[in-house]
Amino acid sequence: MFILEENKMTEIQYQRILKVRKEYDVLVAGAGPAGICAAVAAAREDVTVALIERYGVLGGNLTVGFVGPILGIVGSGTMRDELVQLLGVPENDMLGWKGKKHDVEQAKIALEELVDQESNIDVYLQSMVSDVIMEQERIRGLVISGNEEPYILGGKIVIDATGDANVCVHAGCEIEKGREDGLMQPVSLEFTVDGVDEKKGVICVGDIDPVKLDGIRFLDYCKQCADQGLLPKTLAAVRLHPTVYSGERQVNTTQENGVDVTKTEQIFRADVALRKQIRTLVQFFRNHLPGYENCKCIASGDTTGIRESRRVIGDYVITAEELAAGKRFKDAIVHKAEFIVDIHNPSGAGQAEETIQYCKPYDLPYRCFIPKGIANLYTAGRCISGTHRAHASYRVMSICMAMGEAVGVAAALCAKKNCDTRKLQISELQETLCRKGIDLFSA
Ligand SMILES: Cc1cc2nc3c(=O)[nH]c(=O)nc-3n(C[C@H](O)[C@H](O)[C@H](O)COP(=O)(O)OP(=O)(O)OC[C@H]3O[C@@H](n4cnc5c(N)ncnc54)[C@H](O)[C@@H]3O)c2cc1C
């Protein structure tokens, strides 16, 4: 508690004494696809790990965000292979075409069991990293706020896998958001409908899907409906993925533009708008899509899905041009990553770019994971160092899982050697990853 001496509430200098609860080798903030893989990979290298997650369940967008199917390709042997097996979608074509959405309820327990198997991981759920304790250019600890008095967890190496770069912000790292005009990809709420007649109900997995309905391209049909006022124009890109269950579709169609999720006051308004859109879309499906007459929404994200927020400027900033060319790097720690540059339009409907940019299988170099100016901090997942367009490719979950694993191993090696991230021998990291069966160098 802090008591004001004068009746003024503008800016307050606030002091309190916090206890250091425990010290770890590696602190992982955020338990989405990247954070879970980072924590498990570090623990498998025999170091102590704290995994800190603000929600009451593991998974990030994979569970509470209700996002799927798991998209993107990476070289063989990464934890992505283990996770898709665990989540019951090993046969997914990871470029997305006809990949099935996993069962989110199963995923919640499967991910908890995965982490629980590692006796050297302590999991802090319902625990928010709310600040950092700095000692010159090192983070010495994270301030954790939850259902009790705030406290500190100490760590040798910290991994920011919060998606929104929340640790990096507290540490004063250089950040970018969105494209040149500052606009970011829209937020969305994915949802599932069931009751779809599989014999008639269309599947449409994205903006380049040529699937037809009654002889015309399905997405053109949806545009025509929007022109006739049957559907809001911003919702005309109707993406209907199959799930692991017959009669279900995973709908990735709602969108709210102009939302900056790093400004908390914008989130509730966006959430209300998105939930209303679910109602509108289900009504549209029932009235205008053959096979969907009896469909109903059975589940949706527990939280607004964030495609894009902060990107942390690291020792290297990767560009979409490098991804498109399939550039190889000597310090690659993720290899043969592949996905299109998928920019949901920050200022309107559909895709931002008329022509979809395809990428050759590309590398992600170690330097993209090291925020400038901090000695013992990594990023993993969608907040790593890349441009707005590059982020639109590597943000998919398969690639985030591989990033998390690579950075988790790197953090463990640093912790064991008591060295900073920039002092780690890249060759040693790469050898360790290859020994685990990860492909880093194949042509
Ligand atoms: C609507 C939508 C559709 C998408 N569609 C697909 C798709 O079909 N396929 C695909 O592969 N990808 C898709 N993506 C992209 C993908 O889901 C994300 O880019 C990916 O999940 C990023 O993983 P991450 O681990 O970096 O972050 P996240 O999944 O965002 O996880 C970050 C975690 O950190 C936690 N956290 C944040 N701040 C704190 C804090 N201060 N303290 C403690 N914990 C914190 C969060 O609660 C969360 O659990 C989609 C994204 C959205 C939003």
CSV table of N, CA, C and O and ligand atoms in Angstrom, one decimal, residues 28-37 51-72 94 96 101-102 124 126-131 142-145 160-167 170 185-190 205 239 241 250-254 303-308 310 339 342 344 380-384 391 393-401 403-404, ligand 1:
chain,number,residue,atom,x,y,z
A,28,VAL,N,11.5,-18.1,-18.1
A,28,VAL,CA,10.7,-18.0,-19.3
A,28,VAL,C,9.4,-17.2,-19.1
A,28,VAL,O,8.6,-17.7,-18.3
A,29,ALA,N,9.2,-16.1,-19.7
A,29,ALA,CA,8.0,-15.3,-19.5
A,29,ALA,C,7.1,-15.6,-20.7
A,29,ALA,O,7.4,-15.3,-21.8
A,30,GLY,N,5.9,-16.1,-20.4
A,30,GLY,CA,4.9,-16.4,-21.4
A,30,GLY,C,4.9,-17.9,-21.8
A,30,GLY,O,6.0,-18.4,-22.1
A,31,ALA,N,3.8,-18.5,-21.8
A,31,ALA,CA,3.7,-19.9,-22.1
A,31,ALA,C,2.8,-20.2,-23.3
A,31,ALA,O,1.9,-21.0,-23.3
A,32,GLY,N,3.1,-19.5,-24.4
A,32,GLY,CA,2.5,-19.8,-25.7
A,32,GLY,C,3.3,-20.9,-26.3
A,32,GLY,O,4.2,-21.5,-25.7
A,33,PRO,N,3.1,-21.1,-27.6
A,33,PRO,CA,3.9,-22.1,-28.3
A,33,PRO,C,5.4,-21.9,-28.2
A,33,PRO,O,6.2,-22.9,-28.0
A,34,ALA,N,5.9,-20.7,-28.2
A,34,ALA,CA,7.3,-20.4,-28.1
A,34,ALA,C,7.8,-20.6,-26.7
A,34,ALA,O,8.8,-21.3,-26.4
A,35,GLY,N,7.1,-20.1,-25.7
A,35,GLY,CA,7.5,-20.2,-24.3
A,35,GLY,C,7.5,-21.6,-23.8
A,35,GLY,O,8.4,-22.0,-23.0
A,36,ILE,N,6.5,-22.4,-24.1
A,36,ILE,CA,6.4,-23.8,-23.7
A,36,ILE,C,7.7,-24.6,-24.2
A,36,ILE,O,8.3,-25.3,-23.5
A,37,CYS,N,7.9,-24.4,-25.5
A,37,CYS,CA,9.1,-25.1,-26.1
A,37,CYS,C,10.4,-24.7,-25.5
A,37,CYS,O,11.3,-25.5,-25.3
A,51,LEU,N,8.6,-21.1,-15.5
A,51,LEU,CA,7.8,-20.7,-16.7
A,51,LEU,C,6.6,-19.9,-16.1
A,51,LEU,O,5.8,-20.4,-15.3
A,52,ILE,N,6.5,-18.6,-16.5
A,52,ILE,CA,5.6,-17.7,-15.9
A,52,ILE,C,4.5,-17.3,-16.9
A,52,ILE,O,4.8,-16.8,-18.0
A,53,GLU,N,3.3,-17.5,-16.5
A,53,GLU,CA,2.2,-17.3,-17.5
A,53,GLU,C,1.0,-16.5,-16.8
A,53,GLU,O,0.6,-16.9,-15.7
A,54,ARG,N,0.6,-15.4,-17.5
A,54,ARG,CA,-0.4,-14.6,-16.9
A,54,ARG,C,-1.8,-15.2,-16.8
A,54,ARG,O,-2.6,-14.9,-15.9
A,55,TYR,N,-2.1,-16.1,-17.7
A,55,TYR,CA,-3.4,-16.8,-17.7
A,55,TYR,C,-3.4,-18.0,-16.8
A,55,TYR,O,-2.3,-18.4,-16.4
A,56,GLY,N,-4.5,-18.7,-16.7
A,56,GLY,CA,-4.6,-19.9,-15.8
A,56,GLY,C,-4.4,-21.2,-16.5
A,56,GLY,O,-4.7,-22.2,-16.0
A,57,VAL,N,-3.9,-21.1,-17.7
A,57,VAL,CA,-3.7,-22.3,-18.5
A,57,VAL,C,-2.5,-22.0,-19.5
A,57,VAL,O,-2.2,-20.9,-19.8
A,58,LEU,N,-1.8,-23.1,-19.9
A,58,LEU,CA,-0.7,-23.0,-20.8
A,58,LEU,C,-1.2,-22.9,-22.3
A,58,LEU,O,-2.3,-23.4,-22.6
A,59,GLY,N,-0.4,-22.4,-23.2
A,59,GLY,CA,-0.7,-22.5,-24.6
A,59,GLY,C,-0.8,-21.2,-25.4
A,59,GLY,O,-0.7,-21.2,-26.6
A,60,GLY,N,-1.1,-20.1,-24.7
A,60,GLY,CA,-1.2,-18.8,-25.4
A,60,GLY,C,-2.2,-18.9,-26.5
A,60,GLY,O,-3.3,-19.4,-26.3
A,61,ASN,N,-1.9,-18.4,-27.7
A,61,ASN,CA,-2.8,-18.5,-28.8
A,61,ASN,C,-3.3,-19.9,-29.2
A,61,ASN,O,-4.4,-20.1,-29.7
A,62,LEU,N,-2.5,-20.9,-28.9
A,62,LEU,CA,-2.8,-22.3,-29.2
A,62,LEU,C,-4.0,-22.8,-28.4
A,62,LEU,O,-4.7,-23.7,-28.8
A,63,THR,N,-4.3,-22.2,-27.2
A,63,THR,CA,-5.4,-22.6,-26.4
A,63,THR,C,-6.3,-21.4,-26.1
A,63,THR,O,-7.4,-21.3,-26.7
A,64,VAL,N,-5.9,-20.5,-25.2
A,64,VAL,CA,-6.8,-19.4,-24.9
A,64,VAL,C,-7.1,-18.5,-26.1
A,64,VAL,O,-8.2,-17.9,-26.2
A,65,GLY,N,-6.2,-18.4,-27.0
A,65,GLY,CA,-6.5,-17.6,-28.2
A,65,GLY,C,-7.3,-18.4,-29.2
A,65,GLY,O,-7.8,-17.8,-30.2
A,66,PHE,N,-7.4,-19.7,-29.0
A,66,PHE,CA,-8.3,-20.5,-29.9
A,66,PHE,C,-7.9,-20.6,-31.3
A,66,PHE,O,-8.7,-20.6,-32.2
A,67,VAL,N,-6.6,-20.5,-31.5
A,67,VAL,CA,-6.1,-20.3,-32.9
A,67,VAL,C,-5.7,-21.7,-33.5
A,67,VAL,O,-5.2,-22.6,-32.8
A,68,GLY,N,-6.0,-21.9,-34.7
A,68,GLY,CA,-5.5,-23.1,-35.4
A,68,GLY,C,-6.1,-23.1,-36.8
A,68,GLY,O,-6.9,-22.3,-37.2
A,69,PRO,N,-5.6,-24.0,-37.7
A,69,PRO,CA,-4.6,-25.1,-37.4
A,69,PRO,C,-3.2,-24.6,-37.2
A,69,PRO,O,-2.9,-23.4,-37.6
A,70,ILE,N,-2.4,-25.4,-36.7
A,70,ILE,CA,-0.9,-25.1,-36.5
A,70,ILE,C,-0.3,-25.0,-37.9
A,70,ILE,O,-0.4,-26.0,-38.7
A,71,LEU,N,0.2,-23.9,-38.3
A,71,LEU,CA,0.7,-23.7,-39.6
A,71,LEU,C,2.2,-23.5,-39.7
A,71,LEU,O,2.8,-23.2,-38.6
A,72,GLY,N,2.8,-23.6,-40.9
A,72,GLY,CA,4.2,-23.3,-41.1
A,72,GLY,C,5.0,-24.6,-41.1
A,72,GLY,O,4.6,-25.6,-40.5
A,94,MET,N,1.5,-28.5,-43.3
A,94,MET,CA,1.7,-27.3,-42.5
A,94,MET,C,1.7,-26.0,-43.3
A,94,MET,O,1.8,-25.0,-42.7
A,96,GLY,N,-0.9,-25.3,-44.6
A,96,GLY,CA,-2.2,-24.8,-44.2
A,96,GLY,C,-3.3,-25.4,-45.0
A,96,GLY,O,-4.5,-25.5,-44.6
A,101,LYS,N,-7.7,-28.2,-37.4
A,101,LYS,CA,-7.5,-27.5,-36.1
A,101,LYS,C,-7.6,-28.6,-35.0
A,101,LYS,O,-8.4,-29.5,-35.1
A,102,HIS,N,-6.6,-28.5,-34.1
A,102,HIS,CA,-6.5,-29.4,-32.9
A,102,HIS,C,-7.7,-29.2,-32.0
A,102,HIS,O,-8.4,-28.2,-32.0
A,124,TYR,N,4.4,-21.1,-12.9
A,124,TYR,CA,3.7,-20.0,-12.2
A,124,TYR,C,2.5,-19.6,-13.1
A,124,TYR,O,2.7,-18.8,-14.0
A,126,GLN,N,-1.4,-17.8,-13.6
A,126,GLN,CA,-2.0,-16.6,-13.1
A,126,GLN,C,-1.0,-15.7,-12.5
A,126,GLN,O,-1.2,-15.1,-11.4
A,127,SER,N,0.1,-15.6,-13.2
A,127,SER,CA,1.2,-14.8,-12.7
A,127,SER,C,1.8,-13.9,-13.8
A,127,SER,O,2.1,-14.4,-14.8
A,128,MET,N,1.7,-12.6,-13.6
A,128,MET,CA,2.1,-11.7,-14.6
A,128,MET,C,3.5,-11.1,-14.3
A,128,MET,O,3.7,-10.7,-13.2
A,129,VAL,N,4.3,-11.1,-15.4
A,129,VAL,CA,5.6,-10.4,-15.2
A,129,VAL,C,5.3,-8.9,-15.4
A,129,VAL,O,4.8,-8.5,-16.4
A,130,SER,N,5.5,-8.2,-14.3
A,130,SER,CA,5.0,-6.8,-14.3
A,130,SER,C,6.2,-5.8,-14.3
A,130,SER,O,6.0,-4.6,-14.4
A,131,ASP,N,7.4,-6.3,-14.1
A,131,ASP,CA,8.6,-5.4,-14.2
A,131,ASP,C,9.8,-6.2,-14.2
A,131,ASP,O,9.8,-7.5,-14.0
A,142,LEU,N,12.7,-10.9,-12.4
A,142,LEU,CA,11.4,-10.5,-12.9
A,142,LEU,C,10.5,-10.3,-11.7
A,142,LEU,O,10.4,-11.1,-10.8
A,143,VAL,N,9.7,-9.2,-11.8
A,143,VAL,CA,8.7,-8.9,-10.7
A,143,VAL,C,7.4,-9.6,-11.1
A,143,VAL,O,7.0,-9.4,-12.3
A,144,ILE,N,6.9,-10.4,-10.2
A,144,ILE,CA,5.7,-11.2,-10.5
A,144,ILE,C,4.6,-10.7,-9.7
A,144,ILE,O,4.7,-10.6,-8.5
A,145,SER,N,3.5,-10.5,-10.4
A,145,SER,CA,2.2,-10.0,-9.7
A,145,SER,C,1.2,-11.1,-10.0
A,145,SER,O,1.0,-11.6,-11.1
A,160,ASP,N,12.0,-13.7,-23.2
A,160,ASP,CA,10.8,-13.0,-23.4
A,160,ASP,C,10.0,-13.8,-24.5
A,160,ASP,O,10.2,-13.6,-25.7
A,161,ALA,N,9.0,-14.6,-24.1
A,161,ALA,CA,8.1,-15.3,-25.0
A,161,ALA,C,6.7,-14.8,-24.8
A,161,ALA,O,5.8,-15.6,-24.9
A,162,THR,N,6.6,-13.6,-24.5
A,162,THR,CA,5.2,-13.0,-24.2
A,162,THR,C,4.5,-12.6,-25.4
A,162,THR,O,3.3,-12.1,-25.3
A,163,GLY,N,5.0,-12.8,-26.6
A,163,GLY,CA,4.3,-12.4,-27.8
A,163,GLY,C,4.3,-10.9,-28.0
A,163,GLY,O,4.7,-10.4,-29.0
A,164,ASP,N,4.0,-10.2,-26.9
A,164,ASP,CA,3.9,-8.7,-27.0
A,164,ASP,C,5.2,-8.0,-26.5
A,164,ASP,O,5.2,-6.8,-26.2
A,165,ALA,N,6.2,-8.8,-26.2
A,165,ALA,CA,7.5,-8.3,-25.8
A,165,ALA,C,7.4,-7.5,-24.5
A,165,ALA,O,8.1,-6.5,-24.3
A,166,ASN,N,6.6,-8.0,-23.6
A,166,ASN,CA,6.4,-7.3,-22.3
A,166,ASN,C,7.6,-7.2,-21.4
A,166,ASN,O,7.8,-6.2,-20.7
A,167,VAL,N,8.4,-8.2,-21.4
A,167,VAL,CA,9.7,-8.1,-20.6
A,167,VAL,C,10.6,-7.1,-21.2
A,167,VAL,O,11.2,-6.3,-20.5
A,170,HIS,N,9.7,-3.5,-20.4
A,170,HIS,CA,10.2,-3.2,-19.0
A,170,HIS,C,11.7,-3.0,-18.9
A,170,HIS,O,12.2,-2.1,-18.2
A,185,GLN,N,-1.6,-5.6,-38.0
A,185,GLN,CA,-2.6,-6.5,-38.5
A,185,GLN,C,-3.8,-6.5,-37.5
A,185,GLN,O,-3.7,-6.3,-36.3
A,186,PRO,N,-5.0,-6.7,-38.1
A,186,PRO,CA,-6.2,-6.7,-37.2
A,186,PRO,C,-6.2,-7.7,-36.1
A,186,PRO,O,-5.6,-8.8,-36.3
A,187,VAL,N,-6.9,-7.5,-35.0
A,187,VAL,CA,-7.1,-8.5,-34.0
A,187,VAL,C,-8.4,-9.3,-34.5
A,187,VAL,O,-9.2,-8.8,-35.2
A,188,SER,N,-8.4,-10.5,-34.0
A,188,SER,CA,-9.5,-11.4,-34.4
A,188,SER,C,-9.9,-12.3,-33.2
A,188,SER,O,-9.1,-12.6,-32.4
A,189,LEU,N,-11.1,-12.8,-33.3
A,189,LEU,CA,-11.6,-13.9,-32.4
A,189,LEU,C,-11.9,-15.1,-33.2
A,189,LEU,O,-12.9,-15.0,-34.0
A,190,GLU,N,-11.2,-16.1,-33.1
A,190,GLU,CA,-11.5,-17.3,-33.9
A,190,GLU,C,-12.6,-18.1,-33.1
A,190,GLU,O,-12.7,-18.0,-31.9
A,205,VAL,N,-9.7,-22.4,-46.9
A,205,VAL,CA,-8.6,-22.2,-45.9
A,205,VAL,C,-7.8,-20.9,-46.0
A,205,VAL,O,-6.8,-20.7,-45.3
A,239,ARG,N,-12.9,-17.6,-43.8
A,239,ARG,CA,-12.0,-18.8,-43.8
A,239,ARG,C,-12.6,-19.8,-42.9
A,239,ARG,O,-12.8,-19.6,-41.7
A,241,HIS,N,-11.8,-23.5,-41.7
A,241,HIS,CA,-10.9,-24.7,-41.7
A,241,HIS,C,-11.6,-25.9,-41.1
A,241,HIS,O,-12.5,-25.8,-40.2
A,250,GLN,N,-13.5,-24.4,-38.1
A,250,GLN,CA,-12.8,-23.4,-37.4
A,250,GLN,C,-12.9,-22.1,-38.2
A,250,GLN,O,-12.4,-22.1,-39.3
A,251,VAL,N,-13.5,-21.1,-37.6
A,251,VAL,CA,-13.7,-19.9,-38.4
A,251,VAL,C,-12.7,-18.8,-38.0
A,251,VAL,O,-12.6,-18.3,-36.9
A,252,ASN,N,-11.9,-18.4,-39.0
A,252,ASN,CA,-10.9,-17.3,-38.8
A,252,ASN,C,-11.3,-16.1,-39.7
A,252,ASN,O,-10.7,-15.9,-40.8
A,253,THR,N,-12.3,-15.4,-39.3
A,253,THR,CA,-12.9,-14.4,-40.2
A,253,THR,C,-13.2,-13.0,-39.5
A,253,THR,O,-13.1,-12.0,-40.1
A,254,THR,N,-13.5,-13.1,-38.2
A,254,THR,CA,-13.8,-11.8,-37.5
A,254,THR,C,-12.5,-10.9,-37.6
A,254,THR,O,-11.4,-11.4,-37.6
A,303,THR,N,-9.7,-14.9,-25.2
A,303,THR,CA,-9.1,-13.6,-25.3
A,303,THR,C,-9.0,-13.2,-26.7
A,303,THR,O,-8.7,-14.1,-27.6
A,304,THR,N,-9.1,-12.0,-27.0
A,304,THR,CA,-8.9,-11.5,-28.4
A,304,THR,C,-7.5,-11.9,-28.9
A,304,THR,O,-6.5,-11.8,-28.2
A,305,GLY,N,-7.6,-12.4,-30.1
A,305,GLY,CA,-6.3,-13.0,-30.7
A,305,GLY,C,-5.5,-11.9,-31.3
A,305,GLY,O,-5.9,-11.1,-32.1
A,306,ILE,N,-4.2,-11.8,-30.9
A,306,ILE,CA,-3.3,-10.8,-31.3
A,306,ILE,C,-2.3,-11.3,-32.4
A,306,ILE,O,-1.5,-12.2,-32.0
A,307,ARG,N,-2.5,-10.9,-33.6
A,307,ARG,CA,-1.5,-11.3,-34.6
A,307,ARG,C,-0.2,-10.5,-34.5
A,307,ARG,O,0.9,-11.1,-34.7
A,308,GLU,N,-0.3,-9.3,-34.2
A,308,GLU,CA,0.9,-8.4,-34.3
A,308,GLU,C,0.8,-7.3,-33.2
A,308,GLU,O,-0.2,-6.7,-33.0
A,310,ARG,N,4.3,-5.7,-30.6
A,310,ARG,CA,5.7,-5.2,-30.7
A,310,ARG,C,6.6,-6.2,-31.3
A,310,ARG,O,6.5,-7.4,-31.1
A,339,PHE,N,6.7,-20.2,-44.7
A,339,PHE,CA,5.3,-19.8,-44.7
A,339,PHE,C,5.2,-18.6,-45.6
A,339,PHE,O,6.1,-17.8,-45.7
A,342,ASP,N,1.9,-13.5,-44.7
A,342,ASP,CA,0.4,-13.5,-44.6
A,342,ASP,C,0.0,-12.2,-43.8
A,342,ASP,O,-0.1,-12.3,-42.6
A,344,HIS,N,-2.7,-9.9,-42.9
A,344,HIS,CA,-4.2,-9.5,-42.8
A,344,HIS,C,-4.2,-8.0,-42.8
A,344,HIS,O,-3.5,-7.4,-42.0
A,380,ALA,N,11.7,-15.0,-28.1
A,380,ALA,CA,11.3,-16.1,-28.8
A,380,ALA,C,9.8,-16.0,-29.2
A,380,ALA,O,9.1,-15.4,-28.5
A,381,GLY,N,9.5,-16.4,-30.4
A,381,GLY,CA,8.1,-16.3,-30.9
A,381,GLY,C,7.9,-15.1,-31.7
A,381,GLY,O,8.8,-14.5,-32.3
A,382,ARG,N,6.7,-14.6,-31.7
A,382,ARG,CA,6.3,-13.5,-32.7
A,382,ARG,C,7.0,-12.2,-32.4
A,382,ARG,O,6.9,-11.3,-33.3
A,383,CYS,N,7.6,-12.0,-31.3
A,383,CYS,CA,8.2,-10.7,-31.0
A,383,CYS,C,9.7,-10.6,-31.3
A,383,CYS,O,10.3,-9.6,-31.0
A,384,ILE,N,10.3,-11.6,-32.0
A,384,ILE,CA,11.7,-11.5,-32.3
A,384,ILE,C,12.0,-10.3,-33.3
A,384,ILE,O,11.1,-9.7,-33.8
A,391,HIS,N,7.7,-10.6,-40.1
A,391,HIS,CA,6.9,-11.1,-39.0
A,391,HIS,C,5.7,-11.8,-39.5
A,391,HIS,O,5.3,-12.9,-38.9
A,393,SER,N,5.3,-13.8,-41.7
A,393,SER,CA,5.6,-15.2,-42.1
A,393,SER,C,6.0,-16.0,-40.9
A,393,SER,O,5.4,-17.1,-40.7
A,394,TYR,N,7.0,-15.6,-40.2
A,394,TYR,CA,7.5,-16.4,-39.1
A,394,TYR,C,6.6,-16.5,-37.9
A,394,TYR,O,6.9,-17.2,-36.9
A,395,ARG,N,5.5,-15.7,-37.8
A,395,ARG,CA,4.7,-15.7,-36.6
A,395,ARG,C,3.8,-16.9,-36.4
A,395,ARG,O,3.2,-17.1,-35.4
A,396,VAL,N,3.8,-17.8,-37.5
A,396,VAL,CA,2.9,-19.0,-37.3
A,396,VAL,C,3.5,-20.0,-36.3
A,396,VAL,O,4.7,-20.0,-36.0
A,397,MET,N,2.6,-20.8,-35.8
A,397,MET,CA,3.0,-21.5,-34.6
A,397,MET,C,4.1,-22.6,-34.7
A,397,MET,O,4.9,-22.7,-33.8
A,398,SER,N,4.2,-23.3,-35.8
A,398,SER,CA,5.3,-24.2,-36.0
A,398,SER,C,6.6,-23.6,-35.9
A,398,SER,O,7.5,-24.1,-35.2
A,399,ILE,N,6.7,-22.4,-36.5
A,399,ILE,CA,8.0,-21.7,-36.5
A,399,ILE,C,8.3,-21.1,-35.1
A,399,ILE,O,9.4,-21.2,-34.6
A,400,CYS,N,7.2,-20.6,-34.4
A,400,CYS,CA,7.4,-20.1,-33.1
A,400,CYS,C,7.9,-21.3,-32.1
A,400,CYS,O,8.7,-21.0,-31.2
A,401,MET,N,7.4,-22.5,-32.3
A,401,MET,CA,7.8,-23.6,-31.5
A,401,MET,C,9.3,-23.9,-31.7
A,401,MET,O,10.0,-24.1,-30.7
A,403,MET,N,11.6,-21.8,-32.8
A,403,MET,CA,12.3,-20.7,-32.2
A,403,MET,C,12.5,-20.9,-30.7
A,403,MET,O,13.6,-20.8,-30.1
A,404,GLY,N,11.4,-21.3,-30.0
A,404,GLY,CA,11.4,-21.4,-28.6
A,404,GLY,C,12.4,-22.5,-28.2
A,404,GLY,O,13.2,-22.3,-27.2
B,1,LIG,C1,-6.6,-14.6,-35.0
B,1,LIG,C2,-5.3,-15.3,-35.2
B,1,LIG,C3,-5.2,-16.3,-36.1
B,1,LIG,C4,-4.0,-17.0,-36.3
B,1,LIG,N1,-4.0,-18.0,-37.2
B,1,LIG,C5,-3.0,-18.9,-37.1
B,1,LIG,C6,-3.1,-20.2,-37.7
B,1,LIG,O1,-4.1,-20.6,-38.3
B,1,LIG,N2,-2.0,-21.0,-37.6
B,1,LIG,C7,-0.8,-20.6,-37.0
B,1,LIG,O2,0.1,-21.4,-36.9
B,1,LIG,N3,-0.7,-19.4,-36.4
B,1,LIG,C8,-1.8,-18.5,-36.4
B,1,LIG,N4,-1.7,-17.3,-35.8
B,1,LIG,C9,-0.4,-16.9,-35.3
B,1,LIG,C10,0.0,-17.6,-34.0
B,1,LIG,O3,-1.1,-18.0,-33.2
B,1,LIG,C11,0.9,-16.7,-33.1
B,1,LIG,O4,1.7,-15.9,-33.8
B,1,LIG,C12,1.7,-17.6,-32.1
B,1,LIG,O5,0.8,-18.2,-31.2
B,1,LIG,C13,2.8,-16.8,-31.4
B,1,LIG,O6,3.3,-17.6,-30.4
B,1,LIG,P1,4.0,-16.9,-29.2
B,1,LIG,O7,4.4,-18.1,-28.2
B,1,LIG,O8,5.1,-16.0,-29.6
B,1,LIG,O9,2.9,-16.0,-28.5
B,1,LIG,P2,1.5,-16.2,-27.9
B,1,LIG,O10,0.8,-17.4,-28.5
B,1,LIG,O11,0.8,-14.9,-28.0
B,1,LIG,O12,1.8,-16.6,-26.3
B,1,LIG,C14,2.3,-15.6,-25.5
B,1,LIG,C15,2.0,-16.0,-24.0
B,1,LIG,O13,2.6,-15.0,-23.2
B,1,LIG,C16,1.7,-14.7,-22.1
B,1,LIG,N5,2.1,-13.4,-21.6
B,1,LIG,C17,2.0,-12.2,-22.2
B,1,LIG,N6,2.4,-11.2,-21.4
B,1,LIG,C18,2.8,-11.8,-20.2
B,1,LIG,C19,3.3,-11.3,-19.0
B,1,LIG,N7,3.5,-10.0,-18.8
B,1,LIG,N8,3.5,-12.2,-18.0
B,1,LIG,C20,3.2,-13.5,-18.1
B,1,LIG,N9,2.7,-14.0,-19.3
B,1,LIG,C21,2.5,-13.2,-20.3
B,1,LIG,C22,0.4,-14.7,-22.8
B,1,LIG,O14,-0.7,-14.9,-21.9
B,1,LIG,C23,0.5,-16.0,-23.7
B,1,LIG,O15,0.2,-17.1,-23.1
B,1,LIG,C24,-2.9,-16.6,-35.6
B,1,LIG,C25,-2.9,-15.6,-34.7
B,1,LIG,C26,-4.2,-14.9,-34.5
B,1,LIG,C27,-4.2,-13.9,-33.4
